[in-house]
Amino acid sequence: MQGYSSAGMESGKNQGVIYLNANENPYEIAGLEGLNRYPEPQPLALLEAYAQNYGVDNSQIVMTRGADEALVILTKIFCEPNADKILISTPTFGMYAVDANAMPVGVLDVPLIKENGTFALDKDNIIEQATNADNNIKILFICSPNNPTGTSFAHEDIIDICEALEGHCVVVLDEAYAEFSKTGSMALDLDSTPNLIILRTLSKGYSLAGMRMGCMLCGDEDFITLVRTKAMDAYPLPIMSIEAAFHVLSPEIKEVVHENIEKILGERERMEKELKKSNKINHIYPSDANFLLIELDNAKEFCEYMEENNVILRDFSSKAQTKNCIRLSIGTKEENDKVLELLQSF
Ligand SMILES: Cc1ncc(COP(=O)(O)O)c(C=O)c1O
């Protein structure tokens, strides 16, 4: 792989220097000062803020445009089009398969097992399929807490899987919802688990979905260097997104972020309790994230009824493993009260 050496990478940006090397426009627009220039690809100060936030070294991070961009980069790096495959465990986040299909690379599904009212990884089957050379699996995606089920998977099981797959494929652990999770992050395991790559995002816990800031973390620093120098866009992070990320990672705002997460978790608990009182609800899957997967009769009709009343839910009812299920993101107390009120009148 040969990377693109951008003007920004070659020269940096220093005060008092005249930059005529990047075909930028020298004129600033009033109110948008500085935006006539390309951003630094991976600003060091922000890398340091991420490193402190996630408890890793800044040499173990690549900052990306949301975790979504990291998914595309990883699929591109590890998978040979028309030859390799990724392994997923449905029901899970749909973008893993979408990015694979776009390459195109194959998707092998080892579905989650539904047991005791929750979902579990089919660990032995995952290991068997991912180590079978005929399958050409290059990436195993595990989402924990998993979207849309809300399930967190045991760190010990993920370590067992990583160890069994060493030399076969990488394990990409999507921790987009880790800030809401009691199970917590596996970032501390990165040093001892070289085939583990963790995805994090500021979209969920940090209220920054609109700015598209995420990252990948990996203990293998050579891999991080390879991604930064050879596999990314020349200028992946918009200047305003970089500034917003700094802001939410500052100590004062992190306190607010923490309070908001506590409010969401409190509301999740209240909603679970209140929803269970309704005889229209058949099951609520245990959640370690900021949403609930809810099984009810007439799920599709319920979604339509809610939409008629200006409340939009995510309908998973047509999929076999989530038959009659809807996913409810936890809102503010007032928004959640509206859901309970409408459930009564449904
Ligand atoms: C499991 C999971 N991973 C990744 C993403 C994408 O995150 P980002 O907004 O950082 O691109 C989402 C978004 O909903 C998600 O649910």
mmCIF file of C-alpha atoms and ligand atoms in Angstrom:
data_model
loop_
_atom_site.group_PDB
_atom_site.id
_atom_site.type_symbol
_atom_site.label_atom_id
_atom_site.label_comp_id
_atom_site.label_asym_id
_atom_site.label_seq_id
_atom_site.Cartn_x
_atom_site.Cartn_y
_atom_site.Cartn_z
ATOM 1 C CA MET A 1 0.000 0.000 0.000
ATOM 2 C CA GLN A 2 1.245 3.427 -0.875
ATOM 3 C CA GLY A 3 -0.184 6.429 0.949
ATOM 4 C CA TYR A 4 -0.812 9.978 -0.248
ATOM 5 C CA SER A 5 1.575 12.536 1.192
ATOM 6 C CA SER A 6 -0.540 15.670 1.558
ATOM 7 C CA ALA A 7 0.875 19.190 1.665
ATOM 8 C CA GLY A 8 -0.305 19.399 5.289
ATOM 9 C CA MET A 9 1.567 16.239 6.239
ATOM 10 C CA GLU A 10 4.778 17.457 4.614
ATOM 11 C CA SER A 11 4.881 20.959 6.063
ATOM 12 C CA GLY A 12 2.665 21.276 9.165
ATOM 13 C CA LYS A 13 1.367 24.759 10.043
ATOM 14 C CA ASN A 14 3.580 27.347 11.715
ATOM 15 C CA GLN A 15 2.950 31.006 12.606
ATOM 16 C CA GLY A 16 4.696 33.538 10.350
ATOM 17 C CA VAL A 17 5.194 31.085 7.472
ATOM 18 C CA ILE A 18 3.576 31.738 4.086
ATOM 19 C CA TYR A 19 1.907 28.557 2.848
ATOM 20 C CA LEU A 20 1.487 28.363 -0.900
ATOM 21 C CA ASN A 21 1.726 24.580 -1.128
ATOM 22 C CA ALA A 22 -1.819 23.218 -0.725
ATOM 23 C CA ASN A 23 -3.877 25.128 -3.308
ATOM 24 C CA GLU A 24 -5.857 26.698 -0.486
ATOM 25 C CA ASN A 25 -7.696 30.002 -0.889
ATOM 26 C CA PRO A 26 -5.782 32.798 0.887
ATOM 27 C CA TYR A 27 -8.982 34.747 1.704
ATOM 28 C CA GLU A 28 -10.945 33.969 4.842
ATOM 29 C CA ILE A 29 -14.716 34.377 4.968
ATOM 30 C CA ALA A 30 -15.834 36.651 7.819
ATOM 31 C CA GLY A 31 -17.151 34.551 10.687
ATOM 32 C CA LEU A 32 -15.422 31.431 9.310
ATOM 33 C CA GLU A 33 -11.805 32.436 9.965
ATOM 34 C CA GLY A 34 -9.267 29.655 9.566
ATOM 35 C CA LEU A 35 -11.595 27.457 7.536
ATOM 36 C CA ASN A 36 -9.871 28.451 4.275
ATOM 37 C CA ARG A 37 -7.037 26.142 5.363
ATOM 38 C CA TYR A 38 -7.018 22.351 5.446
ATOM 39 C CA PRO A 39 -7.013 20.817 8.937
ATOM 40 C CA GLU A 40 -4.120 18.925 10.473
ATOM 41 C CA PRO A 41 -4.732 15.237 9.687
ATOM 42 C CA GLN A 42 -4.243 14.025 13.295
ATOM 43 C CA PRO A 43 -3.747 17.015 15.622
ATOM 44 C CA LEU A 44 -1.367 15.991 18.408
ATOM 45 C CA ALA A 45 -3.165 17.901 21.166
ATOM 46 C CA LEU A 46 -6.446 16.157 20.337
ATOM 47 C CA LEU A 47 -4.696 12.775 20.129
ATOM 48 C CA GLU A 48 -3.456 13.454 23.663
ATOM 49 C CA ALA A 49 -6.970 14.325 24.838
ATOM 50 C CA TYR A 50 -8.320 11.089 23.303
ATOM 51 C CA ALA A 51 -5.437 9.109 24.837
ATOM 52 C CA GLN A 52 -6.185 10.437 28.295
ATOM 53 C CA ASN A 53 -9.899 9.868 27.840
ATOM 54 C CA TYR A 54 -9.610 6.254 26.692
ATOM 55 C CA GLY A 55 -6.640 5.288 28.883
ATOM 56 C CA VAL A 56 -4.243 4.416 26.058
ATOM 57 C CA ASP A 57 -1.087 5.902 24.570
ATOM 58 C CA ASN A 58 -1.512 8.422 21.750
ATOM 59 C CA SER A 59 0.536 6.122 19.512
ATOM 60 C CA GLN A 60 -2.323 3.591 19.812
ATOM 61 C CA ILE A 61 -5.035 5.834 18.302
ATOM 62 C CA VAL A 62 -6.264 6.802 14.862
ATOM 63 C CA MET A 63 -8.921 9.522 14.966
ATOM 64 C CA THR A 64 -11.586 9.036 12.321
ATOM 65 C CA ARG A 65 -14.755 10.710 11.022
ATOM 66 C CA GLY A 66 -17.001 8.791 13.359
ATOM 67 C CA ALA A 67 -16.590 5.083 14.063
ATOM 68 C CA ASP A 68 -18.272 4.673 10.656
ATOM 69 C CA GLU A 69 -15.127 5.842 8.820
ATOM 70 C CA ALA A 70 -13.028 3.395 10.875
ATOM 71 C CA LEU A 71 -15.268 0.533 9.689
ATOM 72 C CA VAL A 72 -14.675 1.438 6.048
ATOM 73 C CA ILE A 73 -10.903 1.794 6.550
ATOM 74 C CA LEU A 74 -10.604 -1.559 8.350
ATOM 75 C CA THR A 75 -12.641 -3.427 5.750
ATOM 76 C CA LYS A 76 -10.519 -1.855 3.018
ATOM 77 C CA ILE A 77 -7.210 -2.719 4.738
ATOM 78 C CA PHE A 78 -7.868 -6.314 5.718
ATOM 79 C CA CYS A 79 -10.187 -7.675 3.046
ATOM 80 C CA GLU A 80 -9.400 -8.592 -0.523
ATOM 81 C CA PRO A 81 -12.434 -7.857 -2.734
ATOM 82 C CA ASN A 82 -14.205 -10.907 -4.163
ATOM 83 C CA ALA A 83 -12.073 -13.234 -2.020
ATOM 84 C CA ASP A 84 -12.247 -12.535 1.722
ATOM 85 C CA LYS A 85 -15.060 -12.383 4.244
ATOM 86 C CA ILE A 86 -15.965 -10.706 7.483
ATOM 87 C CA LEU A 87 -17.749 -12.530 10.299
ATOM 88 C CA ILE A 88 -20.641 -10.926 12.160
ATOM 89 C CA SER A 89 -23.173 -12.116 14.733
ATOM 90 C CA THR A 90 -26.661 -10.874 13.941
ATOM 91 C CA PRO A 91 -28.703 -9.131 15.117
ATOM 92 C CA THR A 92 -26.036 -6.443 15.144
ATOM 93 C CA PHE A 93 -25.117 -3.044 13.701
ATOM 94 C CA GLY A 94 -25.935 -3.098 9.991
ATOM 95 C CA MET A 95 -22.960 -1.091 8.691
ATOM 96 C CA TYR A 96 -20.463 -3.974 9.019
ATOM 97 C CA ALA A 97 -22.284 -5.873 6.271
ATOM 98 C CA VAL A 98 -23.041 -2.727 4.230
ATOM 99 C CA ASP A 99 -19.332 -1.805 4.065
ATOM 100 C CA ALA A 100 -18.408 -5.406 3.224
ATOM 101 C CA ASN A 101 -21.007 -5.599 0.454
ATOM 102 C CA ALA A 102 -19.673 -2.366 -1.055
ATOM 103 C CA MET A 103 -16.119 -3.739 -1.446
ATOM 104 C CA PRO A 104 -17.411 -6.394 -2.270
ATOM 105 C CA VAL A 105 -16.330 -8.931 0.366
ATOM 106 C CA GLY A 106 -18.430 -11.734 1.794
ATOM 107 C CA VAL A 107 -20.311 -11.741 5.088
ATOM 108 C CA LEU A 108 -20.509 -14.871 7.216
ATOM 109 C CA ASP A 109 -23.090 -14.754 9.970
ATOM 110 C CA VAL A 110 -22.784 -16.759 13.171
ATOM 111 C CA PRO A 111 -25.978 -15.462 14.795
ATOM 112 C CA LEU A 112 -26.221 -14.604 18.466
ATOM 113 C CA ILE A 113 -27.928 -17.296 20.516
ATOM 114 C CA LYS A 114 -31.163 -16.310 22.189
ATOM 115 C CA GLU A 115 -31.158 -17.807 25.683
ATOM 116 C CA ASN A 116 -32.687 -16.923 29.052
ATOM 117 C CA GLY A 117 -34.358 -13.815 27.640
ATOM 118 C CA THR A 118 -31.117 -12.333 26.342
ATOM 119 C CA PHE A 119 -28.560 -12.814 23.567
ATOM 120 C CA ALA A 120 -25.192 -14.600 23.794
ATOM 121 C CA LEU A 121 -22.177 -14.974 21.511
ATOM 122 C CA ASP A 122 -21.898 -18.425 19.943
ATOM 123 C CA LYS A 123 -18.242 -18.465 20.994
ATOM 124 C CA ASP A 124 -17.224 -21.976 19.900
ATOM 125 C CA ASN A 125 -18.919 -21.658 16.534
ATOM 126 C CA ILE A 126 -17.346 -18.212 15.942
ATOM 127 C CA ILE A 127 -13.889 -19.659 16.661
ATOM 128 C CA GLU A 128 -14.548 -22.681 14.455
ATOM 129 C CA GLN A 129 -15.748 -20.592 11.501
ATOM 130 C CA ALA A 130 -13.098 -17.868 11.817
ATOM 131 C CA THR A 131 -10.207 -20.334 11.986
ATOM 132 C CA ASN A 132 -11.465 -22.431 9.080
ATOM 133 C CA ALA A 133 -9.084 -21.404 6.272
ATOM 134 C CA ASP A 134 -11.751 -22.157 3.628
ATOM 135 C CA ASN A 135 -13.852 -19.274 4.967
ATOM 136 C CA ASN A 136 -11.171 -16.572 4.396
ATOM 137 C CA ILE A 137 -12.379 -14.582 7.401
ATOM 138 C CA LYS A 138 -10.230 -11.466 7.829
ATOM 139 C CA ILE A 139 -12.245 -9.483 10.382
ATOM 140 C CA LEU A 140 -14.504 -10.627 13.199
ATOM 141 C CA PHE A 141 -16.826 -7.825 14.303
ATOM 142 C CA ILE A 142 -18.126 -7.918 17.864
ATOM 143 C CA CYS A 143 -20.360 -5.095 19.030
ATOM 144 C CA SER A 144 -20.510 -4.701 22.814
ATOM 145 C CA PRO A 145 -22.836 -3.316 24.043
ATOM 146 C CA ASN A 146 -24.509 -4.655 20.949
ATOM 147 C CA ASN A 147 -26.821 -2.591 18.779
ATOM 148 C CA PRO A 148 -29.791 -3.329 18.640
ATOM 149 C CA THR A 149 -29.961 -5.836 21.509
ATOM 150 C CA GLY A 150 -28.161 -3.774 24.192
ATOM 151 C CA THR A 151 -26.216 -6.871 25.282
ATOM 152 C CA SER A 152 -22.659 -6.632 26.624
ATOM 153 C CA PHE A 153 -20.453 -9.665 26.213
ATOM 154 C CA ALA A 154 -17.997 -10.896 28.868
ATOM 155 C CA HIS A 155 -14.437 -9.599 28.474
ATOM 156 C CA GLU A 156 -13.104 -13.093 29.223
ATOM 157 C CA ASP A 157 -15.026 -14.529 26.252
ATOM 158 C CA ILE A 158 -13.714 -11.814 23.935
ATOM 159 C CA ILE A 159 -10.149 -12.464 25.137
ATOM 160 C CA ASP A 160 -10.620 -16.208 24.538
ATOM 161 C CA ILE A 161 -11.828 -15.457 21.009
ATOM 162 C CA CYS A 162 -8.936 -13.064 20.291
ATOM 163 C CA GLU A 163 -6.415 -15.642 21.484
ATOM 164 C CA ALA A 164 -7.977 -18.419 19.415
ATOM 165 C CA LEU A 165 -8.002 -16.210 16.308
ATOM 166 C CA GLU A 166 -4.439 -14.923 16.554
ATOM 167 C CA GLY A 167 -2.715 -15.541 13.241
ATOM 168 C CA HIS A 168 -6.115 -15.981 11.548
ATOM 169 C CA CYS A 169 -7.901 -12.625 11.660
ATOM 170 C CA VAL A 170 -8.355 -9.410 13.623
ATOM 171 C CA VAL A 171 -11.150 -8.837 16.117
ATOM 172 C CA VAL A 172 -12.825 -5.443 15.831
ATOM 173 C CA LEU A 173 -14.672 -4.671 19.035
ATOM 174 C CA ASP A 174 -17.181 -1.889 18.496
ATOM 175 C CA GLU A 175 -17.592 -0.062 21.807
ATOM 176 C CA ALA A 176 -19.754 2.777 20.476
ATOM 177 C CA TYR A 177 -21.978 2.548 23.578
ATOM 178 C CA ALA A 178 -19.250 1.871 26.177
ATOM 179 C CA GLU A 179 -19.945 5.085 28.117
ATOM 180 C CA PHE A 180 -23.334 3.665 29.141
ATOM 181 C CA SER A 181 -21.994 0.223 29.987
ATOM 182 C CA LYS A 182 -21.373 -1.323 33.389
ATOM 183 C CA THR A 183 -19.161 -3.917 31.680
ATOM 184 C CA GLY A 184 -16.824 -1.110 30.561
ATOM 185 C CA SER A 185 -14.157 -0.904 27.887
ATOM 186 C CA MET A 186 -11.463 -3.422 26.955
ATOM 187 C CA ALA A 187 -8.925 -0.666 26.225
ATOM 188 C CA LEU A 188 -6.694 -1.957 29.042
ATOM 189 C CA ASP A 189 -6.403 -5.313 27.242
ATOM 190 C CA LEU A 190 -4.994 -3.771 24.060
ATOM 191 C CA ASP A 191 -1.319 -4.081 25.073
ATOM 192 C CA SER A 192 -1.644 -7.816 25.666
ATOM 193 C CA THR A 193 -3.997 -8.544 22.737
ATOM 194 C CA PRO A 194 -2.330 -7.525 19.463
ATOM 195 C CA ASN A 195 -5.153 -8.676 17.162
ATOM 196 C CA LEU A 196 -7.757 -6.585 19.010
ATOM 197 C CA ILE A 197 -8.915 -3.258 17.539
ATOM 198 C CA ILE A 198 -11.427 -1.180 19.512
ATOM 199 C CA LEU A 199 -13.762 1.423 18.031
ATOM 200 C CA ARG A 200 -14.960 4.377 20.104
ATOM 201 C CA THR A 201 -17.056 7.396 19.213
ATOM 202 C CA LEU A 202 -18.028 10.785 20.606
ATOM 203 C CA SER A 203 -21.468 10.370 18.955
ATOM 204 C CA LYS A 204 -23.285 8.647 21.806
ATOM 205 C CA GLY A 205 -22.024 9.264 25.365
ATOM 206 C CA TYR A 206 -20.536 12.662 24.405
ATOM 207 C CA SER A 207 -23.595 14.069 22.553
ATOM 208 C CA LEU A 208 -21.554 14.794 19.417
ATOM 209 C CA ALA A 209 -23.188 12.708 16.673
ATOM 210 C CA GLY A 210 -23.423 15.781 14.417
ATOM 211 C CA MET A 211 -19.663 16.340 14.420
ATOM 212 C CA ARG A 212 -18.673 12.820 13.268
ATOM 213 C CA MET A 213 -15.734 12.170 15.593
ATOM 214 C CA GLY A 214 -14.598 8.661 16.466
ATOM 215 C CA CYS A 215 -11.457 6.589 16.581
ATOM 216 C CA MET A 216 -9.857 3.187 16.442
ATOM 217 C CA LEU A 217 -7.517 1.958 19.183
ATOM 218 C CA CYS A 218 -4.943 -0.788 18.759
ATOM 219 C CA GLY A 219 -1.991 -2.011 20.824
ATOM 220 C CA ASP A 220 0.052 -2.661 17.681
ATOM 221 C CA GLU A 221 1.645 0.733 17.013
ATOM 222 C CA ASP A 222 2.985 -0.309 13.596
ATOM 223 C CA PHE A 223 -0.580 -0.940 12.539
ATOM 224 C CA ILE A 224 -1.630 2.514 13.769
ATOM 225 C CA THR A 225 1.215 4.106 11.770
ATOM 226 C CA LEU A 226 0.181 2.152 8.690
ATOM 227 C CA VAL A 227 -3.407 3.385 8.957
ATOM 228 C CA ARG A 228 -2.386 6.991 9.587
ATOM 229 C CA THR A 229 0.076 7.137 6.704
ATOM 230 C CA LYS A 230 -1.373 4.822 4.077
ATOM 231 C CA ALA A 231 -5.040 4.102 4.483
ATOM 232 C CA MET A 232 -6.814 7.339 5.348
ATOM 233 C CA ASP A 233 -8.154 10.381 3.562
ATOM 234 C CA ALA A 234 -5.578 13.177 3.386
ATOM 235 C CA TYR A 235 -7.598 15.442 5.723
ATOM 236 C CA PRO A 236 -10.151 13.249 7.493
ATOM 237 C CA LEU A 237 -11.228 15.517 10.348
ATOM 238 C CA PRO A 238 -13.084 18.816 9.736
ATOM 239 C CA ILE A 239 -11.684 21.782 11.702
ATOM 240 C CA MET A 240 -14.996 22.472 13.460
ATOM 241 C CA SER A 241 -15.284 18.816 14.505
ATOM 242 C CA ILE A 242 -11.764 18.932 15.956
ATOM 243 C CA GLU A 243 -12.697 22.012 17.992
ATOM 244 C CA ALA A 244 -15.956 20.454 19.195
ATOM 245 C CA ALA A 245 -14.125 17.268 20.240
ATOM 246 C CA PHE A 246 -11.660 19.333 22.300
ATOM 247 C CA HIS A 247 -14.577 21.056 23.940
ATOM 248 C CA VAL A 248 -16.454 17.919 25.025
ATOM 249 C CA LEU A 249 -13.240 16.313 26.302
ATOM 250 C CA SER A 250 -12.413 19.301 28.526
ATOM 251 C CA PRO A 251 -12.791 18.604 32.286
ATOM 252 C CA GLU A 252 -15.795 20.954 32.718
ATOM 253 C CA ILE A 253 -17.788 19.482 29.847
ATOM 254 C CA LYS A 254 -16.835 15.923 30.787
ATOM 255 C CA GLU A 255 -18.602 16.547 34.070
ATOM 256 C CA VAL A 256 -21.769 17.543 32.193
ATOM 257 C CA VAL A 257 -21.355 14.510 29.924
ATOM 258 C CA HIS A 258 -21.140 12.291 32.981
ATOM 259 C CA GLU A 259 -24.301 13.840 34.473
ATOM 260 C CA ASN A 260 -26.165 13.343 31.191
ATOM 261 C CA ILE A 261 -25.134 9.686 31.052
ATOM 262 C CA GLU A 262 -26.385 9.200 34.620
ATOM 263 C CA LYS A 263 -29.704 10.818 33.662
ATOM 264 C CA ILE A 264 -30.049 8.530 30.642
ATOM 265 C CA LEU A 265 -29.249 5.432 32.719
ATOM 266 C CA GLY A 266 -31.779 6.519 35.369
ATOM 267 C CA GLU A 267 -34.411 7.024 32.679
ATOM 268 C CA ARG A 268 -33.581 3.652 31.120
ATOM 269 C CA GLU A 269 -34.233 1.979 34.452
ATOM 270 C CA ARG A 270 -37.483 3.906 34.967
ATOM 271 C CA MET A 271 -38.683 3.135 31.438
ATOM 272 C CA GLU A 272 -37.923 -0.545 31.868
ATOM 273 C CA LYS A 273 -39.928 -0.638 35.080
ATOM 274 C CA GLU A 274 -42.861 1.379 33.677
ATOM 275 C CA LEU A 275 -42.998 -0.472 30.354
ATOM 276 C CA LYS A 276 -43.033 -3.838 32.134
ATOM 277 C CA LYS A 277 -46.282 -2.824 33.871
ATOM 278 C CA SER A 278 -48.054 -2.778 30.502
ATOM 279 C CA ASN A 279 -49.676 -6.015 29.356
ATOM 280 C CA LYS A 280 -48.901 -4.990 25.768
ATOM 281 C CA ILE A 281 -45.174 -5.532 26.376
ATOM 282 C CA ASN A 282 -44.010 -9.149 26.188
ATOM 283 C CA HIS A 283 -40.306 -8.766 26.927
ATOM 284 C CA ILE A 284 -37.602 -6.151 27.405
ATOM 285 C CA TYR A 285 -34.069 -7.349 26.707
ATOM 286 C CA PRO A 286 -31.516 -6.421 29.383
ATOM 287 C CA SER A 287 -29.624 -3.368 28.108
ATOM 288 C CA ASP A 288 -26.160 -2.020 28.873
ATOM 289 C CA ALA A 289 -26.612 0.903 26.434
ATOM 290 C CA ASN A 290 -28.831 3.975 25.907
ATOM 291 C CA PHE A 291 -31.682 2.068 24.272
ATOM 292 C CA LEU A 292 -34.065 -0.803 24.928
ATOM 293 C CA LEU A 293 -35.041 -3.640 22.615
ATOM 294 C CA ILE A 294 -38.699 -4.269 23.364
ATOM 295 C CA GLU A 295 -40.860 -7.177 22.233
ATOM 296 C CA LEU A 296 -44.566 -6.528 21.938
ATOM 297 C CA ASP A 297 -47.597 -7.733 20.006
ATOM 298 C CA ASN A 298 -48.259 -5.694 16.872
ATOM 299 C CA ALA A 299 -44.810 -4.047 16.958
ATOM 300 C CA LYS A 300 -45.124 -2.701 13.409
ATOM 301 C CA GLU A 301 -48.544 -1.196 14.107
ATOM 302 C CA PHE A 302 -47.185 0.299 17.322
ATOM 303 C CA CYS A 303 -44.355 2.001 15.401
ATOM 304 C CA GLU A 304 -46.858 3.374 12.898
ATOM 305 C CA TYR A 305 -49.147 4.590 15.683
ATOM 306 C CA MET A 306 -46.209 6.316 17.390
ATOM 307 C CA GLU A 307 -45.154 7.941 14.120
ATOM 308 C CA GLU A 308 -48.680 9.286 13.588
ATOM 309 C CA ASN A 309 -48.177 10.906 16.985
ATOM 310 C CA ASN A 310 -44.765 12.350 16.089
ATOM 311 C CA VAL A 311 -42.635 9.837 17.965
ATOM 312 C CA ILE A 312 -40.231 7.874 15.782
ATOM 313 C CA LEU A 313 -38.999 4.465 16.950
ATOM 314 C CA ARG A 314 -36.825 1.924 15.134
ATOM 315 C CA ASP A 315 -38.798 -1.041 13.863
ATOM 316 C CA PHE A 316 -36.924 -4.379 13.922
ATOM 317 C CA SER A 317 -40.072 -6.500 13.789
ATOM 318 C CA SER A 318 -39.625 -7.837 10.265
ATOM 319 C CA LYS A 319 -36.289 -9.533 11.068
ATOM 320 C CA ALA A 320 -36.419 -13.155 12.250
ATOM 321 C CA GLN A 321 -34.241 -12.784 15.368
ATOM 322 C CA THR A 322 -35.992 -9.607 16.480
ATOM 323 C CA LYS A 323 -39.536 -10.587 15.528
ATOM 324 C CA ASN A 324 -42.069 -8.207 17.103
ATOM 325 C CA CYS A 325 -39.267 -6.008 18.439
ATOM 326 C CA ILE A 326 -38.812 -2.276 18.400
ATOM 327 C CA ARG A 327 -35.773 -0.333 19.577
ATOM 328 C CA LEU A 328 -36.431 2.655 21.783
ATOM 329 C CA SER A 329 -33.624 5.192 22.314
ATOM 330 C CA ILE A 330 -33.825 6.677 25.801
ATOM 331 C CA GLY A 331 -34.834 10.336 25.559
ATOM 332 C CA THR A 332 -35.422 13.066 28.118
ATOM 333 C CA LYS A 333 -37.945 12.428 30.918
ATOM 334 C CA GLU A 334 -40.605 14.370 28.988
ATOM 335 C CA GLU A 335 -39.953 12.452 25.770
ATOM 336 C CA ASN A 336 -40.070 9.137 27.616
ATOM 337 C CA ASP A 337 -43.306 10.125 29.385
ATOM 338 C CA LYS A 338 -44.852 10.748 25.969
ATOM 339 C CA VAL A 339 -43.902 7.179 24.948
ATOM 340 C CA LEU A 340 -45.583 5.764 28.068
ATOM 341 C CA GLU A 341 -48.670 7.892 27.502
ATOM 342 C CA LEU A 342 -48.988 6.761 23.885
ATOM 343 C CA LEU A 343 -48.435 3.117 24.851
ATOM 344 C CA GLN A 344 -51.473 3.385 27.116
ATOM 345 C CA SER A 345 -53.664 4.764 24.349
ATOM 346 C CA PHE A 346 -52.405 2.292 21.688
HETATM 347 C C1 LIG B 1 -22.680 -0.045 17.120
HETATM 348 C C2 LIG B 1 -22.396 1.209 16.379
HETATM 349 N N1 LIG B 1 -21.178 1.413 15.900
HETATM 350 C C3 LIG B 1 -20.869 2.533 15.227
HETATM 351 C C4 LIG B 1 -21.822 3.497 14.990
HETATM 352 C C5 LIG B 1 -21.435 4.703 14.205
HETATM 353 O O1 LIG B 1 -20.868 5.637 15.055
HETATM 354 P P1 LIG B 1 -20.370 7.052 14.534
HETATM 355 O O2 LIG B 1 -21.479 8.019 14.748
HETATM 356 O O3 LIG B 1 -19.182 7.339 15.386
HETATM 357 O O4 LIG B 1 -20.006 6.903 13.094
HETATM 358 C C6 LIG B 1 -23.117 3.326 15.473
HETATM 359 C C7 LIG B 1 -24.145 4.324 15.222
HETATM 360 O O5 LIG B 1 -25.289 4.204 15.497
HETATM 361 C C8 LIG B 1 -23.409 2.155 16.190
HETATM 362 O O6 LIG B 1 -24.631 1.897 16.667
#
